[in-house]
Each structure stands twice: as structure tokens, then as C-alpha cells.
Coordinates of C-alpha atoms and ligand atoms in Angstrom, one line a residue:
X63 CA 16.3 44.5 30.1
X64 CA 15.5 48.1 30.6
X65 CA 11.5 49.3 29.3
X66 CA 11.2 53.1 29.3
X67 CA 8.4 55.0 27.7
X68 CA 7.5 58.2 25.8
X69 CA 5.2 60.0 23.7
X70 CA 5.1 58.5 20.1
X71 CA 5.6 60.5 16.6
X72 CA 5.5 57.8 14.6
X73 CA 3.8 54.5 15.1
X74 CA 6.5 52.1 13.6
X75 CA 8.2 49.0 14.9
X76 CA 12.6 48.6 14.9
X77 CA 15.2 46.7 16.4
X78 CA 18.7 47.6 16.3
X79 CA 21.9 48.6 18.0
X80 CA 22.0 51.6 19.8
X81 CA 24.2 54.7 19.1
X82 CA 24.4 57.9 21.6
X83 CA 24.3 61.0 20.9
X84 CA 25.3 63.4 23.5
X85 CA 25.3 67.0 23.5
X86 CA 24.9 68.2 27.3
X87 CA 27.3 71.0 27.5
X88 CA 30.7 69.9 28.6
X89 CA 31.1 72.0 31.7
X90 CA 34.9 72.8 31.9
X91 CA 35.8 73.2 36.0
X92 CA 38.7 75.5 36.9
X93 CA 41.3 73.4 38.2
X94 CA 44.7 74.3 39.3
X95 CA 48.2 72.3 38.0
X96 CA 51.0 71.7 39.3
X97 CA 52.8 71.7 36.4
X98 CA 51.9 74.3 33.7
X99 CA 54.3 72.5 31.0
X100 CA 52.9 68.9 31.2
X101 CA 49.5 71.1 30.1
X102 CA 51.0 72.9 27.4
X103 CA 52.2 69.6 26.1
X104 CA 48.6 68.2 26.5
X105 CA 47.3 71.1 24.5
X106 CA 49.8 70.4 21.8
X107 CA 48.8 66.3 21.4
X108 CA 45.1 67.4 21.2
X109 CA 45.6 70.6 18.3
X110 CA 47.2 67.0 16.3
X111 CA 44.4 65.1 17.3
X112 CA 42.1 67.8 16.1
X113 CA 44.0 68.5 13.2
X114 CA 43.5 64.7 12.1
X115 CA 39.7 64.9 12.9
X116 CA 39.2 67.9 10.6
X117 CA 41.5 66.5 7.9
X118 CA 39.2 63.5 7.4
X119 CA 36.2 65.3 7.9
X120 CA 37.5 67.7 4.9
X121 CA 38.1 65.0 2.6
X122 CA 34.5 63.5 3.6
X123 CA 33.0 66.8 2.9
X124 CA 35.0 67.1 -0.8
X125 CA 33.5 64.0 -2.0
X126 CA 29.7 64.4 -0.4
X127 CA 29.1 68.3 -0.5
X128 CA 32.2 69.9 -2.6
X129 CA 34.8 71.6 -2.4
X130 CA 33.6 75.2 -1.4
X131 CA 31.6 73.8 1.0
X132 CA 34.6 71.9 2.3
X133 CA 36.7 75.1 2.9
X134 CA 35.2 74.8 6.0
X135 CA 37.6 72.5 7.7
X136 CA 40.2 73.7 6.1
X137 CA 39.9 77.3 7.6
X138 CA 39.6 75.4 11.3
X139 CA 42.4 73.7 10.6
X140 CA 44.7 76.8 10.1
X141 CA 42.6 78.5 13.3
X142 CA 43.8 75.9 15.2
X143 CA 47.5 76.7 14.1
X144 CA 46.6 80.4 15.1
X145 CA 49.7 81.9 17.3
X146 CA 47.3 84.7 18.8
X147 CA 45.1 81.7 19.8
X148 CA 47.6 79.4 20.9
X149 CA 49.7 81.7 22.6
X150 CA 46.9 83.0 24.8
X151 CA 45.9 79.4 26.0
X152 CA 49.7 78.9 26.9
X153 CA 49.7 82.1 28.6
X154 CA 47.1 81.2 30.9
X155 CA 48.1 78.1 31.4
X156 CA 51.4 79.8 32.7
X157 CA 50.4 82.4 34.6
X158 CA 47.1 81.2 35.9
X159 CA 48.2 77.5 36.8
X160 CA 45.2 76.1 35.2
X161 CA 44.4 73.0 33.7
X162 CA 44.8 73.0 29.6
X163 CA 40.5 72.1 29.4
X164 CA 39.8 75.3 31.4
X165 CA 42.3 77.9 29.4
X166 CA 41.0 76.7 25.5
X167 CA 37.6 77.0 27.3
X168 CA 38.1 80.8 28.3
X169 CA 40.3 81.2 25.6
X170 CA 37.6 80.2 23.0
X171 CA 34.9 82.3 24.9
X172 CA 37.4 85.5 24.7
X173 CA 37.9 85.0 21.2
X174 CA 34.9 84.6 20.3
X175 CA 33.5 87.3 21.9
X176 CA 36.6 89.5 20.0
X177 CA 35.1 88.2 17.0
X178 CA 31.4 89.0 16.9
X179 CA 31.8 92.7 18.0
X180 CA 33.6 93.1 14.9
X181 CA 31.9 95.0 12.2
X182 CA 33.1 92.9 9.1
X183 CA 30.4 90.7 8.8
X184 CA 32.5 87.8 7.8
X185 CA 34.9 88.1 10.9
X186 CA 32.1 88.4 13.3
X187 CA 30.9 84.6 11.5
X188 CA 34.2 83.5 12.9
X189 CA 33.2 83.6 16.0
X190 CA 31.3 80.3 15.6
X191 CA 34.5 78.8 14.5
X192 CA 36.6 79.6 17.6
X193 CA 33.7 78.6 19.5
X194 CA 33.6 74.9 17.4
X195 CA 37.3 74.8 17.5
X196 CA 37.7 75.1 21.0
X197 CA 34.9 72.4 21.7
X198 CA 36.8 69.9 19.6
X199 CA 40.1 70.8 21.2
X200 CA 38.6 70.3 24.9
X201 CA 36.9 67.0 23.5
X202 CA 40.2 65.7 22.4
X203 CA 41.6 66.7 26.0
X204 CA 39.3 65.1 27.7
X205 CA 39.2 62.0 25.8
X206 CA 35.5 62.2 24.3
X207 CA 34.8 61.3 21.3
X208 CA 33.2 63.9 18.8
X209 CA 28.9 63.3 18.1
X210 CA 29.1 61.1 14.8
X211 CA 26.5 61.7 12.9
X212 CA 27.9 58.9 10.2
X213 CA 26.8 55.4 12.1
X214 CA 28.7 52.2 10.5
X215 CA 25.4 50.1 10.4
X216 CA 22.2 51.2 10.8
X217 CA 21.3 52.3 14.2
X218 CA 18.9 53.4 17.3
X219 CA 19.7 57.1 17.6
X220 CA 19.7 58.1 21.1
X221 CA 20.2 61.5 22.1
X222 CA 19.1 64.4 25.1
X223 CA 17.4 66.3 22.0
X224 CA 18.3 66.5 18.0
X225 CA 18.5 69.7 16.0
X226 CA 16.9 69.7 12.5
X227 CA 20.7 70.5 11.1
X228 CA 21.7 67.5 12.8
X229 CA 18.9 65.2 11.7
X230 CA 19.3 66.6 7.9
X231 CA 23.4 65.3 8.1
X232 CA 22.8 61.9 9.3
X233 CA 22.6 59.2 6.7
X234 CA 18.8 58.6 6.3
X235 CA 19.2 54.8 5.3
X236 CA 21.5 54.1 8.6
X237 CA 18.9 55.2 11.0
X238 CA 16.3 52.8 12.5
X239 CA 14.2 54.7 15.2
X240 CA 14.9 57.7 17.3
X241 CA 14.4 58.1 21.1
X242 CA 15.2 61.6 22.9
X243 CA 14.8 62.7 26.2
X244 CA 13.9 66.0 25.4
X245 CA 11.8 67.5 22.3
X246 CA 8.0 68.3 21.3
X247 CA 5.7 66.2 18.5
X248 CA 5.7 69.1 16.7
X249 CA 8.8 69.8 15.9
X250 CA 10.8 69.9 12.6
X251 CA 12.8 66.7 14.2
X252 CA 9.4 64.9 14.3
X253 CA 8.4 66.4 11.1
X254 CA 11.4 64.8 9.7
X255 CA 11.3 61.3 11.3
X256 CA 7.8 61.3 10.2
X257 CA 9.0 61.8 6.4
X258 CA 11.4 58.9 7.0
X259 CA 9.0 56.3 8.0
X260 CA 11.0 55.5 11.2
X261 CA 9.7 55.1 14.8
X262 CA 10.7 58.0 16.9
X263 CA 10.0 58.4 20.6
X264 CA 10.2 61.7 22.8
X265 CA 10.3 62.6 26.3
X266 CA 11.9 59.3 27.2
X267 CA 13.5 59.2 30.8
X268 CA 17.1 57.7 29.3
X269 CA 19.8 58.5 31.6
X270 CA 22.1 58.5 28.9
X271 CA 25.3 57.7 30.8
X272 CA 23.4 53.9 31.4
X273 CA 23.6 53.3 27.3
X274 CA 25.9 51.4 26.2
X275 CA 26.8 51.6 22.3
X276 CA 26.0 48.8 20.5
X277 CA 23.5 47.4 22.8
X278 CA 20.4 46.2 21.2
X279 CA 16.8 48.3 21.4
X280 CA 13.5 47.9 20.7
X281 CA 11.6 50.9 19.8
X282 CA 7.4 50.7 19.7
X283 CA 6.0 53.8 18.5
X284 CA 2.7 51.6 18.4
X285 CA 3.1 51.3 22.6
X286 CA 5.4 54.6 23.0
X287 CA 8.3 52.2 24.8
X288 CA 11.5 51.1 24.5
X289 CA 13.3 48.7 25.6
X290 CA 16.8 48.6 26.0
X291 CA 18.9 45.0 26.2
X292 CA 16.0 43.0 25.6
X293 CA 15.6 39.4 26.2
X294 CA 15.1 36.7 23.3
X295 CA 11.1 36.2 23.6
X296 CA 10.8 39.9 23.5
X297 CA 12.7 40.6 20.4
X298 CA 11.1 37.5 18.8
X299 CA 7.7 38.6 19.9
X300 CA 8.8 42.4 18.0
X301 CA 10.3 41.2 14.7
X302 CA 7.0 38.6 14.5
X303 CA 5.2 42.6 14.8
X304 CA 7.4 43.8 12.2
X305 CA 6.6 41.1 9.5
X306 CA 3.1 42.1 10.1
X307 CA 4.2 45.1 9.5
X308 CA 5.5 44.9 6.4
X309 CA 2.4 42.8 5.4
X310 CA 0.3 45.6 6.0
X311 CA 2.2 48.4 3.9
X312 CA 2.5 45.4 1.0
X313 CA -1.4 45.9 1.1
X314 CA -0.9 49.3 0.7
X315 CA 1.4 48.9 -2.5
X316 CA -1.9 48.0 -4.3
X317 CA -2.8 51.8 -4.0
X318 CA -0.5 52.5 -6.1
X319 CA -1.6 53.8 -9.4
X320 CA -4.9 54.6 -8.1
X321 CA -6.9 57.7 -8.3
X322 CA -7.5 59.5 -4.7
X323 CA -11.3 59.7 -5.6
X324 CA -14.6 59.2 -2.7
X325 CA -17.0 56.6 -3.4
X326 CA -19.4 59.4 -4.8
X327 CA -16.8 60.7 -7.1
X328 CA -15.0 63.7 -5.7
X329 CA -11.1 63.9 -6.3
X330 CA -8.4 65.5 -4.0
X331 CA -4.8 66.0 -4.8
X332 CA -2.4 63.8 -2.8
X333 CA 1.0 65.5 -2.5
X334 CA 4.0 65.3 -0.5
X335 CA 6.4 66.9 1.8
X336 CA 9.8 67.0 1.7
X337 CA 13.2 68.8 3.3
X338 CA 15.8 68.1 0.6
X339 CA 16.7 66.2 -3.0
X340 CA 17.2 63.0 -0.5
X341 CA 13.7 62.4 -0.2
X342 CA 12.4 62.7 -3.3
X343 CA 12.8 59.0 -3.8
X344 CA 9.9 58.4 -0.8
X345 CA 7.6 60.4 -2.7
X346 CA 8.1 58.5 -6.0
X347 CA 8.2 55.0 -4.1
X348 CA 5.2 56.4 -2.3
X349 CA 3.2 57.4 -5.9
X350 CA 2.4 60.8 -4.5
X351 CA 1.0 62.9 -7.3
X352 CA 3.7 65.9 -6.5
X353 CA 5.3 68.1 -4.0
X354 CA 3.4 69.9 -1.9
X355 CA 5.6 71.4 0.1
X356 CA 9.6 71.5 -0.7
X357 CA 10.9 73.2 2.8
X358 CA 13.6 75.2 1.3
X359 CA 15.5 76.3 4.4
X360 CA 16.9 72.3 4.9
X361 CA 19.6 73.4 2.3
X362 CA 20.5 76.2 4.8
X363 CA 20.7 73.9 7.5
X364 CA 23.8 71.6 8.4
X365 CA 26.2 73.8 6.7
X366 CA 29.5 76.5 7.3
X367 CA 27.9 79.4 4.7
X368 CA 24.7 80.1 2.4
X369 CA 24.3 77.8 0.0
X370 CA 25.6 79.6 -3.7
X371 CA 22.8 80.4 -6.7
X372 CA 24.2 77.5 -8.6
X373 CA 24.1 75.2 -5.6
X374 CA 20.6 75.9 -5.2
X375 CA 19.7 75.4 -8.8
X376 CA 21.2 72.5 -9.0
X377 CA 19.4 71.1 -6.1
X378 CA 16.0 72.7 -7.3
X379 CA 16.2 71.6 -10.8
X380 CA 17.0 68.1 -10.0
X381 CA 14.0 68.1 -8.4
X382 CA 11.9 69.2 -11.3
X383 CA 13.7 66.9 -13.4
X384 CA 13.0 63.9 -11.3
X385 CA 9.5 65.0 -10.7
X386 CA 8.8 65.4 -14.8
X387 CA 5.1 67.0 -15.1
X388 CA 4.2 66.9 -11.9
X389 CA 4.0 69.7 -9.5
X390 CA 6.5 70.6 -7.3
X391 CA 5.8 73.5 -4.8
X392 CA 8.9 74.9 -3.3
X393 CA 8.5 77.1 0.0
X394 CA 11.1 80.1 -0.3
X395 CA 13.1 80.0 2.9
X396 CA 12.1 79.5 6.5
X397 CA 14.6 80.0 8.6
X398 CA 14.7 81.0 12.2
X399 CA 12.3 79.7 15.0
X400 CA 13.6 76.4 15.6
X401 CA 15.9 76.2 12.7
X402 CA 18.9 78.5 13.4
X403 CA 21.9 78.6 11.5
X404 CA 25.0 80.5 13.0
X405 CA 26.1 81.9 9.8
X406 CA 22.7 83.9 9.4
X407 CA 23.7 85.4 12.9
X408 CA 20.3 86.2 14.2
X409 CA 21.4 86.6 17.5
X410 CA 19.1 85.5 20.5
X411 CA 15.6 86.2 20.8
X412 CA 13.0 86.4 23.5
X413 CA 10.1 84.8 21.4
X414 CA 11.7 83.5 18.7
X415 CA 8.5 81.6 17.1
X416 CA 7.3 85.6 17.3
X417 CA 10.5 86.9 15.8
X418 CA 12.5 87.4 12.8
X419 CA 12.1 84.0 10.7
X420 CA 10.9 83.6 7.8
X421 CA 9.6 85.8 4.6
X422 CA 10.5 88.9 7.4
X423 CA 14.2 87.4 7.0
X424 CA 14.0 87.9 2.7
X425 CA 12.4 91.1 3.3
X426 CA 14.7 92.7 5.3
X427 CA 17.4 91.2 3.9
X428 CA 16.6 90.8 -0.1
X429 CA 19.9 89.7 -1.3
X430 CA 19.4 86.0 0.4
X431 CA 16.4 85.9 -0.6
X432 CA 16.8 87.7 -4.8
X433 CA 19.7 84.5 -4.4
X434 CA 17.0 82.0 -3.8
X435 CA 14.4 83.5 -6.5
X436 CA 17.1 83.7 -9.0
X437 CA 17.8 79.8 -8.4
X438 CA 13.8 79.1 -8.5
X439 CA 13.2 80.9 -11.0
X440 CA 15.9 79.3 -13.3
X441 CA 15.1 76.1 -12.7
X442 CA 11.8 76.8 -13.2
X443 CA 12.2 75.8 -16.9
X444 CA 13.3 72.9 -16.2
X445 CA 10.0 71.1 -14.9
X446 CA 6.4 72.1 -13.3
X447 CA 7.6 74.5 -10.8
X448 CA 5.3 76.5 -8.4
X449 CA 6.9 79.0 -5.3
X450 CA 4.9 79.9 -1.9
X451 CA 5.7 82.5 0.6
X452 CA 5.6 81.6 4.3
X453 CA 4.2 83.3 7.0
X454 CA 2.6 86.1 5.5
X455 CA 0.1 88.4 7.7
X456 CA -0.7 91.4 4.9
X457 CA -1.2 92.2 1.7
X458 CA 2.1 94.6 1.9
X459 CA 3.9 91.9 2.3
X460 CA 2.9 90.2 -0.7
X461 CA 3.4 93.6 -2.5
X462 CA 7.2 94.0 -1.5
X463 CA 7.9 90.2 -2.9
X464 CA 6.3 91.0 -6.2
X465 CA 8.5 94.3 -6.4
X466 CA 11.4 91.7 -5.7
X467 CA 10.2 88.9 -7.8
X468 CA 10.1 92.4 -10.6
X469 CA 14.1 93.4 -9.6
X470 CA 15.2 89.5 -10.0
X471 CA 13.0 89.1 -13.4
X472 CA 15.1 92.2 -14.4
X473 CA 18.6 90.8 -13.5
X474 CA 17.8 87.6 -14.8
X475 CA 17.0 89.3 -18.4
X476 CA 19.6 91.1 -18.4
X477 CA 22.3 88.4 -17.7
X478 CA 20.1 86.7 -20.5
X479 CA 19.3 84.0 -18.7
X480 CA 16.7 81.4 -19.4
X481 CA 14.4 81.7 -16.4
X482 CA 10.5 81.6 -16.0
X483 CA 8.2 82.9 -13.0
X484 CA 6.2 80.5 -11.8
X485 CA 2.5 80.6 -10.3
X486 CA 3.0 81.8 -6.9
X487 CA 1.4 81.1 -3.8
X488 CA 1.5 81.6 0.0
X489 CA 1.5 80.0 2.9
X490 CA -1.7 80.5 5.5
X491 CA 0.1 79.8 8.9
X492 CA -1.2 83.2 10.7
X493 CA -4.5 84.2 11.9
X494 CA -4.1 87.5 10.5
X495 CA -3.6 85.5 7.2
X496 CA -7.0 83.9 7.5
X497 CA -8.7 86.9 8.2
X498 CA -8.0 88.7 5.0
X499 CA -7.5 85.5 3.2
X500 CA -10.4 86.8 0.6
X501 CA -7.7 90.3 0.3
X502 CA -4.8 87.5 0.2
X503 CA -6.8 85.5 -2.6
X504 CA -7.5 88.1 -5.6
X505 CA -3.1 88.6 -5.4
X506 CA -1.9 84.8 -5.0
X507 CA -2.3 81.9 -7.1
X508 CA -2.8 79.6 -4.6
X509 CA -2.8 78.8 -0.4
X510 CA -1.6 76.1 1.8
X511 CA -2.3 75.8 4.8
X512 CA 0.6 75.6 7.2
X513 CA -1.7 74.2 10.5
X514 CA 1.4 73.5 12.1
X515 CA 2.4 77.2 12.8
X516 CA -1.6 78.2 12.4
X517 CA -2.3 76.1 15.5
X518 CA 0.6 77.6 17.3
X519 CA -0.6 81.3 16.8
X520 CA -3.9 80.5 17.1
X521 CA -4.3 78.2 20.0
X522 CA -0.4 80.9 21.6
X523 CA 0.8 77.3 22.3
X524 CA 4.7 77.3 21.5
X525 CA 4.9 74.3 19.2
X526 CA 8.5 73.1 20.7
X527 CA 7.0 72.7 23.7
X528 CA 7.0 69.8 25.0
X529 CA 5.2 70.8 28.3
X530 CA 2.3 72.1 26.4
X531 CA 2.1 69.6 23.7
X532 CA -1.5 68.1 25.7
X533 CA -2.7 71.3 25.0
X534 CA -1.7 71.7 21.3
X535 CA -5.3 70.4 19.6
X536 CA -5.3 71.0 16.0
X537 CA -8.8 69.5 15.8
X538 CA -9.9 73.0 18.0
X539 CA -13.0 74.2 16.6
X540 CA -11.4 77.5 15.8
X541 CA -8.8 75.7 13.5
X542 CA -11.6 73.8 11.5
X543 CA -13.0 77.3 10.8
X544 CA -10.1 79.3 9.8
X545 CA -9.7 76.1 7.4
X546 CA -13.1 76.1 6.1
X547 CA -13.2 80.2 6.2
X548 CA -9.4 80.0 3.5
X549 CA -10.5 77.5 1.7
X550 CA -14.2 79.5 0.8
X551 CA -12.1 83.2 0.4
X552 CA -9.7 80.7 -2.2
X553 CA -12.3 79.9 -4.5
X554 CA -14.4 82.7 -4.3
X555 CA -11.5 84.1 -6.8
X556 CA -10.8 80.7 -8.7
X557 CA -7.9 79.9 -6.6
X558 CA -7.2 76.5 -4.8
X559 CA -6.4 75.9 -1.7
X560 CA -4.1 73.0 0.2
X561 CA -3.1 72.0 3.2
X562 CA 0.3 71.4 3.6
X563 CA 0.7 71.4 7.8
X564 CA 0.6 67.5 10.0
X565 CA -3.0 67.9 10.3
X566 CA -3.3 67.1 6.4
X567 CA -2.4 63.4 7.2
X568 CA -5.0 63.3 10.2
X569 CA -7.2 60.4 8.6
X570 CA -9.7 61.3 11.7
X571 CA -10.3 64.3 9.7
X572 CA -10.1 63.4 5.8
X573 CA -13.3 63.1 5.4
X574 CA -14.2 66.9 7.1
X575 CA -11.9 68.2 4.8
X576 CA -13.5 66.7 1.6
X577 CA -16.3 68.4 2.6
X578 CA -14.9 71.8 3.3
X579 CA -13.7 71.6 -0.1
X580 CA -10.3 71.4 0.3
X581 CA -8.3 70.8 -3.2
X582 CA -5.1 69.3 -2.1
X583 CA -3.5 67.6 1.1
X584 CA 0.2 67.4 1.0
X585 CA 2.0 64.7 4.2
X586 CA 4.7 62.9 4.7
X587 CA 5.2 60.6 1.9
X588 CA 4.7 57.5 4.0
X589 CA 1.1 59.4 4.6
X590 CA 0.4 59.3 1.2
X591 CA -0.9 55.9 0.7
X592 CA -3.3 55.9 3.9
X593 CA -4.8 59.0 2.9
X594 CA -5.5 57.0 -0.7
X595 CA -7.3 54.3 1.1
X596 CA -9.4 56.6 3.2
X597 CA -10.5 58.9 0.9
X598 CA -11.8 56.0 -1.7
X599 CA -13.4 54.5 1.2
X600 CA -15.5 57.8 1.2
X601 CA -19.2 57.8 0.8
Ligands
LIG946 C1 3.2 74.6 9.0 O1 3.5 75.5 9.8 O2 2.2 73.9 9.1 C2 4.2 74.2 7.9 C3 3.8 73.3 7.0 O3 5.4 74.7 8.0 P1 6.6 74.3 9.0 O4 6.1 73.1 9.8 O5 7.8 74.0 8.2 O6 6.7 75.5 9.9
LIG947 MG1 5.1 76.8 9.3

């Protein structure tokens, strides 16, 4: 029995076999061969091995995500067929005596460095291909299996650190708990296990080479530990923990139905947050009065190519129509930061939380984002629909969308298309944003308040950080302000204002934020409930 501990993100209870995820860079040593041709043979058993892998994973991807999406796999099966590509790895192999890991590894570097100083911008995506192609072919060489993010039975997830594209692919209902070594409270990771009701632990000392697959664990997020292998008292003492549990959140089932209203009669909206079409079930389960926040970019994530018009309508208007009347606020794209996606190429930044994310990504590049409006605004008919803008610092900004929003309103009449605009909102996640939030107000229909990013601008604490995250107070006295100062510049012009950040679900704080006047707080749906009880528990 192994008992480790970390820093909790959400304070649930599981037990369950353990899978590992391992992504430490495979560090490919320069050895030298005797002979070349026993290499070159190697090579040729691992492009069938590889060949095999992708085939499957095509025929996976056909039946979950489409066919177009598929392509994918197909295209890095025929790269891996490549006789440029091949040839070159023999060549090295042959001149060089070098072992076959080494040559795909320089290969694949050369290639892909061939690749992105193209100027066709789909060749230089390619170079994210030779780059994944290679990896698979050294994995196959070196006899380790590929990260599976498709468990058999639902697991532990283990990993060094988790990347919101790789949290969004996993089957929700086969995950139990996560545990990383690495990663901060605030990120989207922790955002997203948060969502899922699951217990997730980070900055746990796991020497991952000591896990065995399939071994049991308990995970506490009540005590921040867990324990790996443990004995029969211990997991009878945790399941007895779980039924309790469980008792508790049947209480909570009561809630349901009732109005979010203080003892002395004032009402907030309860909303709630979610990454994809996936989770719109918690919300429903979880009787949240709407979506609050709808983080767009999630359909970006995970995937070979931008998602189509038609592939985001669909996923936008199933929302609506699952939702019926009830509002459903979808953030336009928020990409970059933390969430990177290699076919956006955004290249490497310094200070990426300070770089090009975001509503600076649409503006500079409008056709991604006239795609997305197009799709929002088409499905807009299709249920109560409202948009927001993230991280806005001016009033220009908000001017060039509207001159957007006015070029997509155009093409959409044209094609004679039934679309509608809906009411439109931003995001308040600056401090520039606060500070001419009463400018901001007489041009929006509505704010939320993004206190994830706010905090991190205001307090300059990198949110990812995991080294800072005892600094990272949201409860600073300047954030309470800037709340209180957006919320007074909203309804000065008749405009509401929400909170759509992790501080929303802070039930320390519910009852500050009645009093500030705050209209709406949108969490995680498992928040949703909580906040109910708290707030009618109001004086
Ligand atoms: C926020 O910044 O508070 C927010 C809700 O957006 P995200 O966490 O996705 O950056
Ligand atoms: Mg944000």
C-alpha cells in the first residue's frame, strides 16, 4: 500500500483500477549497429504495426466523429508509405550505422522542419503529421504501447500532466478520479474534472514507472491523498465514505425543482458550464436553469482540422434543442493560452496567457471566426440562444465584431438562409475591461465575469502555475471590487451581469455576491445544486 498526497480540485471519493498515462518525451539515444539491414527490417515490421494502429483508429473515428474527420488516419497511413520518407530513414540507417529509433527520430524532425517553412498553409500543417507519425513508428520500435485514451472499464487516470484535448477525447463515463504529477487548480483540466463530478488530484509525487495497470486506487479529494494497492480495511473504510456520499447528493435531489430564492425573497439565476454537447446531460440531471457559459473552443480541441460550418451547427443547435426555452450562452472561441491546437499553427510564444488567444485570434483572422458566427447564428433559431465575446479590453474591439457580425448577417441573407442574431454579450476577464465596463455596458447586452482569467491579470499570477497557485486568491479585495464596480456600470444601462469564472461556485462568497447584485452565477453543473441550498438559506 503506497499513500501519496496532492492538492485537491475536487472533493469526491473513488475506487478503481488504475490506468497510466505517460507522455514524458521518449528521448531517442544515438546508437551505433552493427548491422544496418536487421534495422531496416525493424523499420519495416513497425510501418505494419503502425499501419494496423491507424487502420483501427480510422474505423473508430468513422463511427464516433465522421468520416471527414476520419481522413485523418487515412492521410498518415499513406505518409507512412512515403518513399521520400522511408528512403531517407534507410539511408541513414545505411550510411550512418545507426539504430532504426534514432534515424525515424531525425528523420521526422527533418521532415518536419521541411514542412513548416513551406508557404502553402496546408503543407506547412503537415508537419504535425510527420512529427505524429514518426512518434508512433519509434513507439512501435521500441515496444511501447500508444497513450489510450479509450479505457475498457472505468478507471483511475494517472498521468505526468493532461492536456484539455486529451481530457475532452477520453470517455467521460470510463473515468473515475484523476491524479497528475504535474498541473495547476486552475486549469481547463481541473475546470473539466470539476464539470464531471470526479475527484482529481494534482501535484502528486507518482513515480510513474512504480504503477502498475490495473492495480487498485483510492483517490480522496476530501484528504488530497491516494493511495495506491490498498489493503481490505482501507477500501472498506472508503466505499463506507462513498455511500455517505451518495446519501448526501440524494439530499440534494430534493432541490430539484426549486426556485434559487434568499429567505427575504431575492432571486439569482443558476446556470451552468459546459465544454461540449457531452455534458449537457449534467446540466439537465443537475436542473440548472441554462447555460451560462458554452466554451466553444472544446470543439476545436482533440481534432486533425477546424471543425466545418455544418459541424458546428449541428453541435450548437442540438444544444438549443435539448435545452428548449432556456438560455444557452455560447462563448465564441477561445483558443490559445493553454489550449493549443497544431492545426491553428500559432507557433510558440513567450507569454502565451499575454498573447494571441482568443477574440484577438477571430479578429485577425475573421474567416474562423465569420465560420463560427455563421453556425451560431443559424442555430440561433433553433432555441434561446445568446453569444459572448471573450477577453475584450476596448470598445474597438467590440466595434470590429459588430462590423463582422454585419458582413456574416449579409452572407447569411444572401445564401437565404434562416438565421437570427442573437443578444450579445462579452466576457469581463481583463482589468482594462472593468475599467470602462460603464463604456463596455451602453454597447453589449450583457457581461460575465470570467474571474478565472480576471484574477490572473489582475493579481499577474500565471493561472497554469502550479508554483504560484498559493498565491492565486480570488477572494483579493481588488477582485471583489472589480466585481461589484461591473456589476453597478451593468445596470446603470439596464444590462445584467453574471459570473461565469470558478469563483461563481465559491459558496464562502454566495452570499457577497447577492448583495453586490449580481444577476446570474453560472458553475459546474455538479455546483449547481449547492449554490440552490445556499442561497435559500439566505437571510
Ligand atoms: C474565466 O476566465 O473565468 C472563464 C470563465 O474562462 P476560461 O476559464 O475558459 O478562461
Ligand atoms: Mg477566461
Amino acid at each position: 500500500m503506497v499513500k501519496l498526497n496532492g492538492k485537491s480540485v475536487y472533493k469526491g471519493i473513488a475506487v478503481g483500477p488504475v490506468v497510466v498515462l505517460d507522455h514524458r518525451e521518449q528521448k531517442v539515444k544515438r546508437s551505433k549497429v552493427e548491422n544496418p539491414e536487421e534495422e531496416i527490417v525493424r523499420v519495416g515490421q513497425a510501418v505494419k504495426v503502425a499501419q494496423l494502429q491507424l487502420h483501427k483508429l480510422y474505423k473508430k473515428a468513422v463511427v464516433e466523429v465522421g468520416e471527414n474527420s476520419a481522413a485523418i488516419f487515412e492521410v498518415h497511413q499513406m505518409m507512412l508509405e512515403d518513399d521520400d520518407y522511408l528512403e531517407a530513414i534507410h539511408n541513414m540507417i545505411r550510411t550512418e550505422m545507426v539504430g532504426a529509433e534514432y534515424a525515424v527520430a531525425v528523420t521526422g524532425d527533418n521532415f518536419a522542419e521541411m514542412f513548416a517553412g513551406m508557404d502553402d498553409d496546408y503543407m506547412k500543417a503537415r508537419a504535425a503529421d510527420v512529427k505524429d507519425i514518426s512518434n508512433r513508428l519509434i513507439q512501435c520500435l521500441s515496444g511501447r504501447g500508444e497513450n489510450n485514451l479509450d479505457f475498457a472499464e472505468p478507471s483511475v487516470v494517472v498521468a505526468d500532466d493532461l492536456s484539455p484535448s486529451e481530457t475532452v477525447q477520453m470517455d467521460k463515463e470510463k473515468i473515475l478520479a484523476f491524479v497528475t504529477v504535474h498541473g495547476s487548480a486552475n486549469s481547463h483540466t481541473a475546470i473539466l474534472a470539476r464539470m464531471m463530478n470526479i475527484p482529481a488530484l494534482i501535484g502528486v509525487p507518482v513515480d510513474l514507472e512504480q504503477i502498475r495497470p490495473g492495480m487498485k486506487a483510492i483517490v480522496d479529494g476530501m484528504q488530497g491523498e491516494v493511495i495506491f494497492d490498498p489493503v481490505a480495511s482501507v477500501c472498506e473504510d472508503a466505499q463506507c465514505r462513498i455511500d455517505k456520499e451518495k446519501e448526501k447528493l440524494r439530499l440534494l435531489q430534493e432541490l430539484k425543482g426549486k426556485e434559487n430564492v434568499t429567505l427575504s425573497g431575492k432571486r439569482m439565476n443558476i446556470y451552468a458550464n459546459i465544454g461540449g454537447v457531452g455534458d449537457v446531460g449534467y446540466v439537465l440531471e443537475n436542473d440548472a436553469g441554462g447555460i451560462g457559459l458554452f466554451r466553444s473552443e472544446f470543439l476545436y480541441l482533440g481534432r486533425e482540422d477546424f471543425p466545418t460550418e455544418e459541424e458546428q451547427l449541428q453541435a450548437y443547435r442540438q444544444v438549443l434543442q435539448t435545452m428548449g426555452e432556456k438560455k444557452v450562452i455560447i462563448r465564441t472561441l477561445d483558443i490559445g493560452a493553454d489550449k493549443q491546437v497544431d492545426y491553428f499553427n500559432l507557433g510558440k510564444e513567450e507569454n502565451p496567457a499575454l498573447g494571441y488567444r482568443a477574440i484577438r485570434i477571430c479578429l485577425k483572422q475573421p474567416d474562423i471566426f465569420k465560420t463560427q458566427l455563421r453556425a451560431l447564428f443559424r442555430a440561433a433559431v433553433h432555441g434561446n440562444l445568446s453569444v459572448m465575446y471573450p477577453m475584450i479590453t476596448s470598445t474597438e474591439e467590440v466595434e470590429k465584431i459588430y462590423a463582422i457580425v454585419e458582413e456574416v448577417k449579409k452572407e447569411l441573407e444572401e445564401a437565404q438562409a434562416p438565421f437570427k442574431v442573437p443578444e450579445q454579450g462579452i466576457m469581463i476577464e481583463t482589468p482594462a475591461a472593468v475599467m470602462i465596463s460603464d463604456s463596455l455596458a451602453q454597447m453589449v447586452d450583457f457581461f460575465s465575469i470570467g474571474t478565472n482569467d480576471l484574477t490572473q491579470y489582475t493579481l499577474a499570477i500565471d493561472r497554469q502555475n502550479a508554483k504560484l497557485d498559493d498565491f492565486y486568491n480570488p477572494h483579493h479585495e481588488a477582485i471583489l471590487r472589480m466585481i461589484q464596480m461591473v456589476v453597478r456600470s451593468a445596470h446603470k444601462y439596464g444590462k445584467w451581469a453574471g459570473i461565469c469564472g470558478e469563483l461563481g461556485a465559491d459558496l464562502e462568497l454566495t452570499e457577497a455576491f447577492v448583495r453586490m447584485g449580481v444577476d446570474e452565477l453560472s458553475v459546474s453543473p455538479s455546483m449547481v445544486l449547492p449554490l440552490r441550498k445556499c442561497i435559500r438559506e439566505l437571510a
